[in-house]
Amino acid sequence: MTQELWNAVDRYVTDLLVPADEALTAALAASDAAGLPSIAVAPNQGKLLHLLARIQGARSVLEIGTLGGYSTIWLARALPEDGRLISLEYSPAHADVARANLARAGLDKIAEVRTGAALTTLPKLVAEPGAGPFDLVFIDADKENNPRYVEWALKLTRPGSVIVVDNAVRGGAVADAQTTDPAIVGTREMYELVAREPRLDATAVQTVGTKGHDGFLLARVVA
Ligand code: SAH
Ligand code: DHB
Ligand code: MG
């Protein structure tokens, strides 16, 4: 009953405010056809990421965890023509689907998918002349590495940059101090890192909807 109600409200909001769109619909269909898991952000969440990037006036975005590039499309569409998005993806198969989806969306000039474990590709990115600072970082990959990803995000941002972490609530599991689930442990360690990190000012908000009960952590780099 509850999930049905959340779905109905997501449908209501999405029908009015997040109109269906050829490239986004095709990206999800191609991801399904390729057997990718259905764990992309919901349409209204993708729109939230897009609006955050626009409000931020972002010209550069770093994404960790591409999947089929659905969130990537939302974020890349927030950037100016000379903007740049780099998305890091472990799975070559996911990256291939994402690249095709980005090309179909006309975003292949703006958005680049780099294959490999993000903990391998992030140090390479830091060493690259002209890479960063990014105006917005979206973290949505393997949750056990969330604290490491926030640390790398700090090396790749500037005061005023925004960091968003997906799946920050996980049905409330994040509040369970006894958990041994590595994804939840990693996410809790990420919260603790953010809490003690003087360069970050943050909050987290619970969400309900087609993706169940979850949430986003939102941080601003202050120094
Ligand atoms: N941001 C996407 C969903 C990402 S799902 C969207 O909302 O549309 C998480 C992705 O992270 C998966 O594609 C998975 O293969 C990738 N991933 C998992 N471990 C990773 C790692 N160590 N480095 C980079 N990507 C990883
Ligand atoms: C999962 C991962 C995600 O990034 C997400 O948004 C939802 C679910 C998962 O691994 O189950
Ligand atoms: Mg996610």
PDB file of C-alpha atoms and ligand atoms in Angstrom:
ATOM      1  CA  MET A   1       0.000   0.000   0.000  1.00  0.00           C
ATOM      2  CA  THR A   2       2.696   2.464   0.982  1.00  0.00           C
ATOM      3  CA  GLN A   3       4.901   1.716  -2.024  1.00  0.00           C
ATOM      4  CA  GLU A   4       1.802   1.990  -4.247  1.00  0.00           C
ATOM      5  CA  LEU A   5       1.094   5.438  -2.845  1.00  0.00           C
ATOM      6  CA  TRP A   6       4.708   6.525  -3.346  1.00  0.00           C
ATOM      7  CA  ASN A   7       4.523   5.265  -6.948  1.00  0.00           C
ATOM      8  CA  ALA A   8       1.274   7.177  -7.528  1.00  0.00           C
ATOM      9  CA  VAL A   9       2.801  10.424  -6.243  1.00  0.00           C
ATOM     10  CA  ASP A  10       5.955   9.915  -8.332  1.00  0.00           C
ATOM     11  CA  ARG A  11       3.714   9.341 -11.366  1.00  0.00           C
ATOM     12  CA  TYR A  12       1.693  12.492 -10.588  1.00  0.00           C
ATOM     13  CA  VAL A  13       4.821  14.634 -10.166  1.00  0.00           C
ATOM     14  CA  THR A  14       6.618  13.128 -13.152  1.00  0.00           C
ATOM     15  CA  ASP A  15       3.626  13.437 -15.501  1.00  0.00           C
ATOM     16  CA  LEU A  16       3.330  17.144 -14.717  1.00  0.00           C
ATOM     17  CA  LEU A  17       6.911  18.276 -14.199  1.00  0.00           C
ATOM     18  CA  VAL A  18       9.222  15.741 -15.851  1.00  0.00           C
ATOM     19  CA  PRO A  19       7.751  15.115 -19.297  1.00  0.00           C
ATOM     20  CA  ALA A  20       8.848  11.951 -21.085  1.00  0.00           C
ATOM     21  CA  ASP A  21      11.642  12.472 -23.530  1.00  0.00           C
ATOM     22  CA  GLU A  22      12.909  10.384 -26.451  1.00  0.00           C
ATOM     23  CA  ALA A  23      16.582  10.153 -25.438  1.00  0.00           C
ATOM     24  CA  LEU A  24      15.857   9.355 -21.788  1.00  0.00           C
ATOM     25  CA  THR A  25      13.218   6.746 -22.664  1.00  0.00           C
ATOM     26  CA  ALA A  26      15.574   5.167 -25.206  1.00  0.00           C
ATOM     27  CA  ALA A  27      18.432   5.157 -22.660  1.00  0.00           C
ATOM     28  CA  LEU A  28      16.343   3.164 -20.178  1.00  0.00           C
ATOM     29  CA  ALA A  29      15.055   0.808 -22.895  1.00  0.00           C
ATOM     30  CA  ALA A  30      18.596   0.138 -24.174  1.00  0.00           C
ATOM     31  CA  SER A  31      19.830  -0.414 -20.601  1.00  0.00           C
ATOM     32  CA  ASP A  32      17.033  -2.952 -20.000  1.00  0.00           C
ATOM     33  CA  ALA A  33      17.679  -4.667 -23.334  1.00  0.00           C
ATOM     34  CA  ALA A  34      21.364  -5.035 -22.432  1.00  0.00           C
ATOM     35  CA  GLY A  35      20.421  -6.621 -19.090  1.00  0.00           C
ATOM     36  CA  LEU A  36      21.641  -3.772 -16.879  1.00  0.00           C
ATOM     37  CA  PRO A  37      20.029  -3.640 -13.405  1.00  0.00           C
ATOM     38  CA  SER A  38      17.108  -1.184 -13.054  1.00  0.00           C
ATOM     39  CA  ILE A  39      18.822   0.996 -10.465  1.00  0.00           C
ATOM     40  CA  ALA A  40      19.128   4.327 -12.260  1.00  0.00           C
ATOM     41  CA  VAL A  41      17.761   7.363 -10.446  1.00  0.00           C
ATOM     42  CA  ALA A  42      14.025   7.903 -10.963  1.00  0.00           C
ATOM     43  CA  PRO A  43      13.005  10.563 -13.524  1.00  0.00           C
ATOM     44  CA  ASN A  44      12.094  13.121 -10.859  1.00  0.00           C
ATOM     45  CA  GLN A  45      15.427  12.426  -9.119  1.00  0.00           C
ATOM     46  CA  GLY A  46      17.302  12.845 -12.405  1.00  0.00           C
ATOM     47  CA  LYS A  47      15.516  16.169 -12.819  1.00  0.00           C
ATOM     48  CA  LEU A  48      16.588  17.122  -9.290  1.00  0.00           C
ATOM     49  CA  LEU A  49      20.237  16.449 -10.210  1.00  0.00           C
ATOM     50  CA  HIS A  50      19.752  18.504 -13.378  1.00  0.00           C
ATOM     51  CA  LEU A  51      18.267  21.422 -11.437  1.00  0.00           C
ATOM     52  CA  LEU A  52      21.024  21.263  -8.802  1.00  0.00           C
ATOM     53  CA  ALA A  53      23.642  21.458 -11.566  1.00  0.00           C
ATOM     54  CA  ARG A  54      21.788  24.410 -13.146  1.00  0.00           C
ATOM     55  CA  ILE A  55      21.338  26.220  -9.829  1.00  0.00           C
ATOM     56  CA  GLN A  56      25.050  25.683  -9.204  1.00  0.00           C
ATOM     57  CA  GLY A  57      25.821  27.136 -12.646  1.00  0.00           C
ATOM     58  CA  ALA A  58      27.945  24.042 -13.191  1.00  0.00           C
ATOM     59  CA  ARG A  59      30.235  23.910 -16.214  1.00  0.00           C
ATOM     60  CA  SER A  60      31.928  20.678 -15.176  1.00  0.00           C
ATOM     61  CA  VAL A  61      30.555  17.548 -13.530  1.00  0.00           C
ATOM     62  CA  LEU A  62      32.218  14.381 -12.262  1.00  0.00           C
ATOM     63  CA  GLU A  63      30.055  11.296 -11.864  1.00  0.00           C
ATOM     64  CA  ILE A  64      31.189   8.095 -10.139  1.00  0.00           C
ATOM     65  CA  GLY A  65      28.971   5.192 -11.281  1.00  0.00           C
ATOM     66  CA  THR A  66      27.545   5.552 -14.801  1.00  0.00           C
ATOM     67  CA  LEU A  67      25.422   2.410 -15.338  1.00  0.00           C
ATOM     68  CA  GLY A  68      23.599   3.099 -18.643  1.00  0.00           C
ATOM     69  CA  GLY A  69      24.143   6.848 -18.438  1.00  0.00           C
ATOM     70  CA  TYR A  70      20.632   7.843 -17.378  1.00  0.00           C
ATOM     71  CA  SER A  71      21.722  10.197 -14.578  1.00  0.00           C
ATOM     72  CA  THR A  72      24.616  11.202 -16.851  1.00  0.00           C
ATOM     73  CA  ILE A  73      22.169  12.497 -19.470  1.00  0.00           C
ATOM     74  CA  TRP A  74      20.269  14.544 -16.876  1.00  0.00           C
ATOM     75  CA  LEU A  75      23.507  16.082 -15.574  1.00  0.00           C
ATOM     76  CA  ALA A  76      25.137  16.648 -18.980  1.00  0.00           C
ATOM     77  CA  ARG A  77      22.021  18.460 -20.193  1.00  0.00           C
ATOM     78  CA  ALA A  78      22.521  21.006 -17.436  1.00  0.00           C
ATOM     79  CA  LEU A  79      25.902  22.024 -18.855  1.00  0.00           C
ATOM     80  CA  PRO A  80      26.689  24.684 -21.464  1.00  0.00           C
ATOM     81  CA  GLU A  81      27.866  23.607 -24.925  1.00  0.00           C
ATOM     82  CA  ASP A  82      31.506  23.886 -23.860  1.00  0.00           C
ATOM     83  CA  GLY A  83      30.808  22.119 -20.561  1.00  0.00           C
ATOM     84  CA  ARG A  84      32.409  18.845 -19.572  1.00  0.00           C
ATOM     85  CA  LEU A  85      31.206  15.753 -17.770  1.00  0.00           C
ATOM     86  CA  ILE A  86      33.402  12.791 -16.877  1.00  0.00           C
ATOM     87  CA  SER A  87      31.664   9.646 -15.660  1.00  0.00           C
ATOM     88  CA  LEU A  88      33.578   6.734 -14.148  1.00  0.00           C
ATOM     89  CA  GLU A  89      32.283   3.199 -14.624  1.00  0.00           C
ATOM     90  CA  TYR A  90      33.791  -0.143 -13.619  1.00  0.00           C
ATOM     91  CA  SER A  91      31.918  -2.347 -16.082  1.00  0.00           C
ATOM     92  CA  PRO A  92      32.991  -2.097 -19.759  1.00  0.00           C
ATOM     93  CA  ALA A  93      29.560  -3.473 -20.737  1.00  0.00           C
ATOM     94  CA  HIS A  94      27.761  -0.735 -18.776  1.00  0.00           C
ATOM     95  CA  ALA A  95      30.108   1.877 -20.233  1.00  0.00           C
ATOM     96  CA  ASP A  96      29.348   0.718 -23.800  1.00  0.00           C
ATOM     97  CA  VAL A  97      25.603   1.043 -23.209  1.00  0.00           C
ATOM     98  CA  ALA A  98      26.123   4.460 -21.627  1.00  0.00           C
ATOM     99  CA  ARG A  99      28.276   5.754 -24.494  1.00  0.00           C
ATOM    100  CA  ALA A 100      25.632   4.719 -27.028  1.00  0.00           C
ATOM    101  CA  ASN A 101      22.909   6.360 -24.906  1.00  0.00           C
ATOM    102  CA  LEU A 102      24.919   9.582 -24.620  1.00  0.00           C
ATOM    103  CA  ALA A 103      25.579   9.644 -28.375  1.00  0.00           C
ATOM    104  CA  ARG A 104      21.867   9.138 -29.073  1.00  0.00           C
ATOM    105  CA  ALA A 105      21.134  12.037 -26.718  1.00  0.00           C
ATOM    106  CA  GLY A 106      23.615  14.232 -28.631  1.00  0.00           C
ATOM    107  CA  LEU A 107      25.817  14.564 -25.549  1.00  0.00           C
ATOM    108  CA  ASP A 108      28.929  12.678 -26.646  1.00  0.00           C
ATOM    109  CA  LYS A 109      30.861  15.957 -27.103  1.00  0.00           C
ATOM    110  CA  ILE A 110      30.152  16.950 -23.489  1.00  0.00           C
ATOM    111  CA  ALA A 111      30.104  13.639 -21.639  1.00  0.00           C
ATOM    112  CA  GLU A 112      32.911  11.080 -21.525  1.00  0.00           C
ATOM    113  CA  VAL A 113      32.733   7.654 -19.864  1.00  0.00           C
ATOM    114  CA  ARG A 114      35.982   6.272 -18.457  1.00  0.00           C
ATOM    115  CA  THR A 115      36.154   2.550 -17.757  1.00  0.00           C
ATOM    116  CA  GLY A 116      37.841   1.024 -14.720  1.00  0.00           C
ATOM    117  CA  ALA A 117      37.513   0.829 -10.956  1.00  0.00           C
ATOM    118  CA  ALA A 118      37.004   4.415  -9.827  1.00  0.00           C
ATOM    119  CA  LEU A 119      39.718   4.054  -7.177  1.00  0.00           C
ATOM    120  CA  THR A 120      42.087   3.448 -10.128  1.00  0.00           C
ATOM    121  CA  THR A 121      40.736   6.086 -12.503  1.00  0.00           C
ATOM    122  CA  LEU A 122      40.364   8.850  -9.866  1.00  0.00           C
ATOM    123  CA  PRO A 123      44.119   9.150  -9.131  1.00  0.00           C
ATOM    124  CA  LYS A 124      44.750   9.265 -12.899  1.00  0.00           C
ATOM    125  CA  LEU A 125      42.185  12.024 -13.209  1.00  0.00           C
ATOM    126  CA  VAL A 126      43.797  14.015 -10.391  1.00  0.00           C
ATOM    127  CA  ALA A 127      47.185  13.717 -12.140  1.00  0.00           C
ATOM    128  CA  GLU A 128      45.750  14.934 -15.456  1.00  0.00           C
ATOM    129  CA  PRO A 129      46.526  18.572 -16.277  1.00  0.00           C
ATOM    130  CA  GLY A 130      43.333  20.623 -16.524  1.00  0.00           C
ATOM    131  CA  ALA A 131      41.074  17.970 -14.975  1.00  0.00           C
ATOM    132  CA  GLY A 132      38.952  19.693 -12.406  1.00  0.00           C
ATOM    133  CA  PRO A 133      38.130  21.377 -10.245  1.00  0.00           C
ATOM    134  CA  PHE A 134      34.637  20.059 -10.913  1.00  0.00           C
ATOM    135  CA  ASP A 135      31.646  22.223 -10.011  1.00  0.00           C
ATOM    136  CA  LEU A 136      29.517  19.218  -9.029  1.00  0.00           C
ATOM    137  CA  VAL A 137      30.336  15.603  -8.163  1.00  0.00           C
ATOM    138  CA  PHE A 138      27.663  12.883  -8.146  1.00  0.00           C
ATOM    139  CA  ILE A 139      28.696   9.738  -6.245  1.00  0.00           C
ATOM    140  CA  ASP A 140      26.612   6.655  -7.118  1.00  0.00           C
ATOM    141  CA  ALA A 141      28.849   3.568  -7.433  1.00  0.00           C
ATOM    142  CA  ASP A 142      29.881   0.783  -5.023  1.00  0.00           C
ATOM    143  CA  LYS A 143      28.703   2.066  -1.662  1.00  0.00           C
ATOM    144  CA  GLU A 144      31.481   0.461   0.410  1.00  0.00           C
ATOM    145  CA  ASN A 145      33.897   2.939  -1.173  1.00  0.00           C
ATOM    146  CA  ASN A 146      31.739   6.008  -0.452  1.00  0.00           C
ATOM    147  CA  PRO A 147      34.242   7.470   2.067  1.00  0.00           C
ATOM    148  CA  ARG A 148      37.099   7.087  -0.445  1.00  0.00           C
ATOM    149  CA  TYR A 149      34.972   8.714  -3.150  1.00  0.00           C
ATOM    150  CA  VAL A 150      34.252  11.740  -0.968  1.00  0.00           C
ATOM    151  CA  GLU A 151      37.987  12.051  -0.242  1.00  0.00           C
ATOM    152  CA  TRP A 152      38.780  11.987  -3.982  1.00  0.00           C
ATOM    153  CA  ALA A 153      35.943  14.412  -4.639  1.00  0.00           C
ATOM    154  CA  LEU A 154      37.622  16.843  -2.220  1.00  0.00           C
ATOM    155  CA  LYS A 155      40.821  16.672  -4.300  1.00  0.00           C
ATOM    156  CA  LEU A 156      38.834  17.375  -7.470  1.00  0.00           C
ATOM    157  CA  THR A 157      36.656  20.275  -6.300  1.00  0.00           C
ATOM    158  CA  ARG A 158      37.003  23.896  -5.113  1.00  0.00           C
ATOM    159  CA  PRO A 159      35.267  26.031  -2.505  1.00  0.00           C
ATOM    160  CA  GLY A 160      31.684  26.356  -3.738  1.00  0.00           C
ATOM    161  CA  SER A 161      31.556  22.942  -5.422  1.00  0.00           C
ATOM    162  CA  VAL A 162      28.662  20.616  -4.668  1.00  0.00           C
ATOM    163  CA  ILE A 163      28.893  16.909  -3.828  1.00  0.00           C
ATOM    164  CA  VAL A 164      25.800  14.692  -4.027  1.00  0.00           C
ATOM    165  CA  VAL A 165      25.804  11.100  -2.763  1.00  0.00           C
ATOM    166  CA  ASP A 166      22.964   8.781  -3.843  1.00  0.00           C
ATOM    167  CA  ASN A 167      21.480   5.981  -1.761  1.00  0.00           C
ATOM    168  CA  ALA A 168      22.315   7.695   1.508  1.00  0.00           C
ATOM    169  CA  VAL A 169      19.396   6.183   3.478  1.00  0.00           C
ATOM    170  CA  ARG A 170      18.726   2.692   2.070  1.00  0.00           C
ATOM    171  CA  GLY A 171      15.356   1.968   3.645  1.00  0.00           C
ATOM    172  CA  GLY A 172      16.603   3.428   6.929  1.00  0.00           C
ATOM    173  CA  ALA A 173      19.470   0.934   7.207  1.00  0.00           C
ATOM    174  CA  VAL A 174      21.906   3.833   7.481  1.00  0.00           C
ATOM    175  CA  ALA A 175      20.644   4.510  11.021  1.00  0.00           C
ATOM    176  CA  ASP A 176      21.535   0.962  12.131  1.00  0.00           C
ATOM    177  CA  ALA A 177      24.796   1.168  14.069  1.00  0.00           C
ATOM    178  CA  GLN A 178      24.917  -2.660  14.337  1.00  0.00           C
ATOM    179  CA  THR A 179      24.893  -3.274  10.578  1.00  0.00           C
ATOM    180  CA  THR A 180      27.610  -5.431   9.024  1.00  0.00           C
ATOM    181  CA  ASP A 181      26.423  -4.848   5.426  1.00  0.00           C
ATOM    182  CA  PRO A 182      29.554  -3.429   3.745  1.00  0.00           C
ATOM    183  CA  ALA A 183      27.475  -1.000   1.647  1.00  0.00           C
ATOM    184  CA  ILE A 184      25.828   0.453   4.749  1.00  0.00           C
ATOM    185  CA  VAL A 185      29.076   0.433   6.739  1.00  0.00           C
ATOM    186  CA  GLY A 186      30.738   2.352   3.883  1.00  0.00           C
ATOM    187  CA  THR A 187      27.905   4.840   3.730  1.00  0.00           C
ATOM    188  CA  ARG A 188      27.977   5.384   7.515  1.00  0.00           C
ATOM    189  CA  GLU A 189      31.764   5.918   7.371  1.00  0.00           C
ATOM    190  CA  MET A 190      31.118   8.448   4.603  1.00  0.00           C
ATOM    191  CA  TYR A 191      28.646  10.347   6.855  1.00  0.00           C
ATOM    192  CA  GLU A 192      31.212  10.355   9.684  1.00  0.00           C
ATOM    193  CA  LEU A 193      33.923  11.627   7.349  1.00  0.00           C
ATOM    194  CA  VAL A 194      31.647  14.394   6.068  1.00  0.00           C
ATOM    195  CA  ALA A 195      30.653  15.292   9.646  1.00  0.00           C
ATOM    196  CA  ARG A 196      34.252  15.792  10.813  1.00  0.00           C
ATOM    197  CA  GLU A 197      35.550  17.322   7.571  1.00  0.00           C
ATOM    198  CA  PRO A 198      35.801  21.095   8.053  1.00  0.00           C
ATOM    199  CA  ARG A 199      35.878  21.646   4.272  1.00  0.00           C
ATOM    200  CA  LEU A 200      32.334  20.265   3.924  1.00  0.00           C
ATOM    201  CA  ASP A 201      28.961  21.610   5.021  1.00  0.00           C
ATOM    202  CA  ALA A 202      26.264  18.993   4.531  1.00  0.00           C
ATOM    203  CA  THR A 203      22.816  17.583   5.084  1.00  0.00           C
ATOM    204  CA  ALA A 204      20.949  14.476   3.996  1.00  0.00           C
ATOM    205  CA  VAL A 205      17.304  14.155   3.042  1.00  0.00           C
ATOM    206  CA  GLN A 206      15.163  11.001   2.961  1.00  0.00           C
ATOM    207  CA  THR A 207      13.172  10.316  -0.179  1.00  0.00           C
ATOM    208  CA  VAL A 208      10.301   7.953  -0.968  1.00  0.00           C
ATOM    209  CA  GLY A 209       9.085   7.048  -4.418  1.00  0.00           C
ATOM    210  CA  THR A 210       9.415   4.406  -7.095  1.00  0.00           C
ATOM    211  CA  LYS A 211      12.896   3.662  -5.743  1.00  0.00           C
ATOM    212  CA  GLY A 212      11.515   2.933  -2.280  1.00  0.00           C
ATOM    213  CA  HIS A 213      12.766   4.702   0.837  1.00  0.00           C
ATOM    214  CA  ASP A 214      16.209   6.174   0.278  1.00  0.00           C
ATOM    215  CA  GLY A 215      17.836   9.582   0.166  1.00  0.00           C
ATOM    216  CA  PHE A 216      20.555  11.937  -0.966  1.00  0.00           C
ATOM    217  CA  LEU A 217      23.437  13.434   0.967  1.00  0.00           C
ATOM    218  CA  LEU A 218      24.205  16.953  -0.240  1.00  0.00           C
ATOM    219  CA  ALA A 219      27.437  18.718   0.637  1.00  0.00           C
ATOM    220  CA  ARG A 220      28.977  22.058  -0.245  1.00  0.00           C
ATOM    221  CA  VAL A 221      32.736  22.476  -0.301  1.00  0.00           C
ATOM    222  CA  VAL A 222      33.351  25.513   1.901  1.00  0.00           C
ATOM    223  CA  ALA A 223      37.159  25.743   1.841  1.00  0.00           C
TER     224      ALA A 223
HETATM  225  N1  SAH B   1      24.273   6.798 -11.737  1.00  0.00           N
HETATM  226  C1  SAH B   1      23.518   5.778 -12.444  1.00  0.00           C
HETATM  227  C2  SAH B   1      23.388   4.517 -11.626  1.00  0.00           C
HETATM  228  C3  SAH B   1      24.710   3.924 -11.208  1.00  0.00           C
HETATM  229  S1  SAH B   1      24.508   2.261 -10.605  1.00  0.00           S
HETATM  230  C4  SAH B   1      22.115   6.329 -12.721  1.00  0.00           C
HETATM  231  O1  SAH B   1      21.474   6.814 -11.765  1.00  0.00           O
HETATM  232  O2  SAH B   1      21.658   6.272 -13.863  1.00  0.00           O
HETATM  233  C5  SAH B   1      26.108   1.978  -9.996  1.00  0.00           C
HETATM  234  C6  SAH B   1      27.177   1.788 -11.071  1.00  0.00           C
HETATM  235  O3  SAH B   1      28.446   1.822 -10.430  1.00  0.00           O
HETATM  236  C7  SAH B   1      27.090   0.436 -11.803  1.00  0.00           C
HETATM  237  O4  SAH B   1      27.077   0.605 -13.184  1.00  0.00           O
HETATM  238  C8  SAH B   1      28.362  -0.277 -11.377  1.00  0.00           C
HETATM  239  O5  SAH B   1      28.937  -1.102 -12.390  1.00  0.00           O
HETATM  240  C9  SAH B   1      29.282   0.894 -11.066  1.00  0.00           C
HETATM  241  N2  SAH B   1      30.397   0.542 -10.175  1.00  0.00           N
HETATM  242  C10 SAH B   1      30.420  -0.400  -9.215  1.00  0.00           C
HETATM  243  N3  SAH B   1      31.622  -0.453  -8.645  1.00  0.00           N
HETATM  244  C11 SAH B   1      32.380   0.483  -9.249  1.00  0.00           C
HETATM  245  C12 SAH B   1      33.728   0.908  -9.111  1.00  0.00           C
HETATM  246  N4  SAH B   1      34.532   0.363  -8.215  1.00  0.00           N
HETATM  247  N5  SAH B   1      34.171   1.905  -9.904  1.00  0.00           N
HETATM  248  C13 SAH B   1      33.338   2.496 -10.809  1.00  0.00           C
HETATM  249  N6  SAH B   1      32.072   2.112 -10.990  1.00  0.00           N
HETATM  250  C14 SAH B   1      31.595   1.134 -10.227  1.00  0.00           C
HETATM  251  C1  DHB B   2      21.402  -0.029  -5.970  1.00  0.00           C
HETATM  252  C2  DHB B   2      22.360   0.887  -6.362  1.00  0.00           C
HETATM  253  C3  DHB B   2      21.986   2.183  -6.641  1.00  0.00           C
HETATM  254  O1  DHB B   2      22.888   3.125  -7.015  1.00  0.00           O
HETATM  255  C4  DHB B   2      20.653   2.561  -6.533  1.00  0.00           C
HETATM  256  O2  DHB B   2      20.322   3.836  -6.808  1.00  0.00           O
HETATM  257  C5  DHB B   2      19.703   1.644  -6.153  1.00  0.00           C
HETATM  258  C6  DHB B   2      20.091   0.346  -5.875  1.00  0.00           C
HETATM  259  C7  DHB B   2      21.806  -1.416  -5.660  1.00  0.00           C
HETATM  260  O3  DHB B   2      22.992  -1.735  -5.786  1.00  0.00           O
HETATM  261  O4  DHB B   2      20.931  -2.204  -5.299  1.00  0.00           O
HETATM  262 MG    MG B   3      22.075   5.089  -6.914  1.00  0.00          MG
END
